CSV table of C-alpha atoms in Angstrom, one decimal:
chain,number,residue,atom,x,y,z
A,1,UNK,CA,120.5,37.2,103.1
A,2,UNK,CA,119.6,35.9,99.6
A,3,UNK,CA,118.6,32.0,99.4
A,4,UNK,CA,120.6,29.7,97.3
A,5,UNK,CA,118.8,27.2,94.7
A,6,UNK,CA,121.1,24.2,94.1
A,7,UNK,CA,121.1,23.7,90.5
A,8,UNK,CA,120.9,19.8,89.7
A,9,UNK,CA,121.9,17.9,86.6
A,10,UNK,CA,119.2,16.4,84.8
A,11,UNK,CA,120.9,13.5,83.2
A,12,UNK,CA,119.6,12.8,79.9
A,13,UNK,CA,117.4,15.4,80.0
A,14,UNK,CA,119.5,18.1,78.4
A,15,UNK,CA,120.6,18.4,74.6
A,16,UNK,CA,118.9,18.5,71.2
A,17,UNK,CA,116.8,15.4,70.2
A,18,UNK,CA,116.7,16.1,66.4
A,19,UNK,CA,120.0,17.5,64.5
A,20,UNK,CA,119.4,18.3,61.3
A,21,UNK,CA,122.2,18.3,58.4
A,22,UNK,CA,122.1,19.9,55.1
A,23,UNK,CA,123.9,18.1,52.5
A,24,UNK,CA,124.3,18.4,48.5
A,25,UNK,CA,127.1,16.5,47.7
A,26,UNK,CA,129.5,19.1,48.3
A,27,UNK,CA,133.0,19.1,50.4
A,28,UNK,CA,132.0,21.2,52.9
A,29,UNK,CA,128.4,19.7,53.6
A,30,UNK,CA,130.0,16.1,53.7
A,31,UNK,CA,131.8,18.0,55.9
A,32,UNK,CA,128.8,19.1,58.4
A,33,UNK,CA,127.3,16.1,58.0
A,34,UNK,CA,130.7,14.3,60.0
A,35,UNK,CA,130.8,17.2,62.3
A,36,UNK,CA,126.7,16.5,63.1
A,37,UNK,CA,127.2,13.1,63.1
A,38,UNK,CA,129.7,13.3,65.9
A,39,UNK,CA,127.3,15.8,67.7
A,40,UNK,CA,124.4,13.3,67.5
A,41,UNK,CA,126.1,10.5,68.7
A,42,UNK,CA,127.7,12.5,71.7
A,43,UNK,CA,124.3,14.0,72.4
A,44,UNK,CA,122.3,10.7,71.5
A,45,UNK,CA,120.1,13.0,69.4
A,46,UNK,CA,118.8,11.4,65.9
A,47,UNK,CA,120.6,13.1,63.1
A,48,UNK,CA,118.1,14.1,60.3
A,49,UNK,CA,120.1,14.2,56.9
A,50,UNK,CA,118.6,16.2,54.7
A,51,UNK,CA,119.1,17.1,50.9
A,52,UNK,CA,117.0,19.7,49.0
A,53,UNK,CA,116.0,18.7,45.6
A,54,UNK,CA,115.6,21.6,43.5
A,55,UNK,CA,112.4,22.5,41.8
A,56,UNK,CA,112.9,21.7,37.7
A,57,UNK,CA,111.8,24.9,36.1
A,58,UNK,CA,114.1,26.3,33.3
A,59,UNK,CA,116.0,23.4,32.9
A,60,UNK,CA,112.8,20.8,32.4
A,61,UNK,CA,111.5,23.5,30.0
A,62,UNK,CA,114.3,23.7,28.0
A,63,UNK,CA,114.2,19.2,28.2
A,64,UNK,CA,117.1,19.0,30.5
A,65,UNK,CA,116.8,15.8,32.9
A,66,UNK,CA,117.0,17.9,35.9
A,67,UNK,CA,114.8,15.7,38.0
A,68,UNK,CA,116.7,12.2,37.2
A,69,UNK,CA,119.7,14.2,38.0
A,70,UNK,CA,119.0,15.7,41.3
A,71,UNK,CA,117.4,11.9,42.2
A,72,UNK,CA,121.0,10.7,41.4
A,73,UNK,CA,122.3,13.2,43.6
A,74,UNK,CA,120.3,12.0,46.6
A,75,UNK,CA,120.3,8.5,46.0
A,76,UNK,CA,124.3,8.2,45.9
A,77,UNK,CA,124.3,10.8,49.6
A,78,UNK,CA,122.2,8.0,51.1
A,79,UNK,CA,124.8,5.6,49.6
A,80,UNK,CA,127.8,7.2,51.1
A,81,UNK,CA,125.9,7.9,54.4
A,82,UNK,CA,124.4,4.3,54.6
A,83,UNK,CA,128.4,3.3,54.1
A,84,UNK,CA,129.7,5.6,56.8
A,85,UNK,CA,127.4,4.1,59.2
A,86,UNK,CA,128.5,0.6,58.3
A,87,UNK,CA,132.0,1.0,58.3
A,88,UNK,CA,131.4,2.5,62.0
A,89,UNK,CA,128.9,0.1,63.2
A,90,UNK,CA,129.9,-1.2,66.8
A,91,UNK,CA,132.2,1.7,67.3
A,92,UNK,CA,129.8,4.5,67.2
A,93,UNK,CA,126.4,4.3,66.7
A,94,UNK,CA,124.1,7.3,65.3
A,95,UNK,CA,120.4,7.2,64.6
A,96,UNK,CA,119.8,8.9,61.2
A,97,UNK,CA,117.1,9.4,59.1
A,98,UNK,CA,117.9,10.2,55.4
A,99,UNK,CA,115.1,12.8,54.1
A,100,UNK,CA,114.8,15.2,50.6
A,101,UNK,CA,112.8,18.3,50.8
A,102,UNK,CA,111.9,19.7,47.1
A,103,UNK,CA,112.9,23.8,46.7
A,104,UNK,CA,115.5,26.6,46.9
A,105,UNK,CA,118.1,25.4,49.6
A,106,UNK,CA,117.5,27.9,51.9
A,107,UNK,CA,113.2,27.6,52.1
A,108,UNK,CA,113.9,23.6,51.6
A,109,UNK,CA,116.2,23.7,54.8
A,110,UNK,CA,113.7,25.9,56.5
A,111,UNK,CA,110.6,23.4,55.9
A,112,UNK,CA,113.0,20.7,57.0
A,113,UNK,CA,113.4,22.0,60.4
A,114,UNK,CA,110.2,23.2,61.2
A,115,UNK,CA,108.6,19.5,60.5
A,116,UNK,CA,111.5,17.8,62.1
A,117,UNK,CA,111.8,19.6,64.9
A,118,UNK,CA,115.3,20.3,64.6
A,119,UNK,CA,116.7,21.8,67.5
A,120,UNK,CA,120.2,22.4,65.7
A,121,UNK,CA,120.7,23.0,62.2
A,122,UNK,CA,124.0,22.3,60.6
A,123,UNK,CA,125.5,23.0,57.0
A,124,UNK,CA,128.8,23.5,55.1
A,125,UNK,CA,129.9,26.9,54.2
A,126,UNK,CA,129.1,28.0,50.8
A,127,UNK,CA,132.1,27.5,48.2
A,128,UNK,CA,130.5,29.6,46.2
A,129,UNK,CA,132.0,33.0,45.3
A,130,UNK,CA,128.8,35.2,44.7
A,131,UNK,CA,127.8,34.5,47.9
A,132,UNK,CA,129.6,36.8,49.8
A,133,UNK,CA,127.7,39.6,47.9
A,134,UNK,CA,124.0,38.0,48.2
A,135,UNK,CA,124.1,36.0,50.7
A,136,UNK,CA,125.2,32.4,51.6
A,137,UNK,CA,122.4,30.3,52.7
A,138,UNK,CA,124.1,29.5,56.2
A,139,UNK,CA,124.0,33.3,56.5
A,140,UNK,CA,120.4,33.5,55.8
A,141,UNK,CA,119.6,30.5,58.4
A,142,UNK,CA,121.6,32.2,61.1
A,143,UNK,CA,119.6,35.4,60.3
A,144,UNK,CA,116.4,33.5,60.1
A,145,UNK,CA,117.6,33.2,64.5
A,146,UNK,CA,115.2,30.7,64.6
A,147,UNK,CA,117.8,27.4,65.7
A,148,UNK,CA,121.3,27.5,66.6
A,149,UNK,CA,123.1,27.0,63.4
A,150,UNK,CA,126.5,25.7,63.0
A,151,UNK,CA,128.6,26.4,59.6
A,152,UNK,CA,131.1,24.1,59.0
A,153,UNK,CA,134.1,25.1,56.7
């Protein structure tokens, strides 16, 4: 005879409490940024918004205002985000945090999830065409197998 554990429902208890989102301005990461806002709000996890800043190096040696740029860059995603959440206050509410990581997109998205705790990691797909021979950095996230990633077309 083999004894039977009833499995109970913990409720509120199951779920990710941090979803992280990695955004650049582009279609498809405005695009995972939705699709982990719904999440979040379904699983009443915060979502963690976060855009990678990239390191000046040619470009600031050559005088190129690379940093000014890439601050334009996150300042108008907090914009758009900050604009989402109003136009969908008292409908559905998501706690977000906005938050910009300096580096490559890959290591930057890395850091961002180990010191958030993410427990779910979501980005666009890459709409880049060299990146099917190296390597998107979705690809390299779901290799990394160290959070469930989600790739949003």
């Amino acid at each position: 005879m083999t004894e039977q554990h009833s499995h109970e429902f913990e409720r509120g208890t199951d779920g990710p409490k941090v979803i992280m989102v990695g955004v650049d301005g582009s279609d498809s990461s405005l695009r995972a940024a939705a699709y982990a806002g719904g999440l979040a709000r379904r699983q009443h996890a915060l979502l963690a918004v976060v855009y990678v800043q990239p390191v000046p190096a040619a470009g600031a040696a050559l005088g190129a205002p690379v940093a000014g740029t890439t601050d334009e860059i996150a300042e108008d995603l907090v914009a758009q985000i900050r604009d989402a959440a109003e136009r969908l206050k008292g409908i559905f509410e998501v706690r977000w945090e906005f938050h910009t990581f300096p580096g490559d997109p890959y290591n930057g998205l890395v850091q961002a999830a180990d010191e958030l705790k993410a427990d779910a990691v979501v980005v666009g797909a890459s709409e880049q065409a060299g990146h099917r021979i190296v390597g998107s950095v979705a690809v390299r996230l779901v290799k990394a197998g160290r959070w469930p990633v989600t790739v949003v077309p």
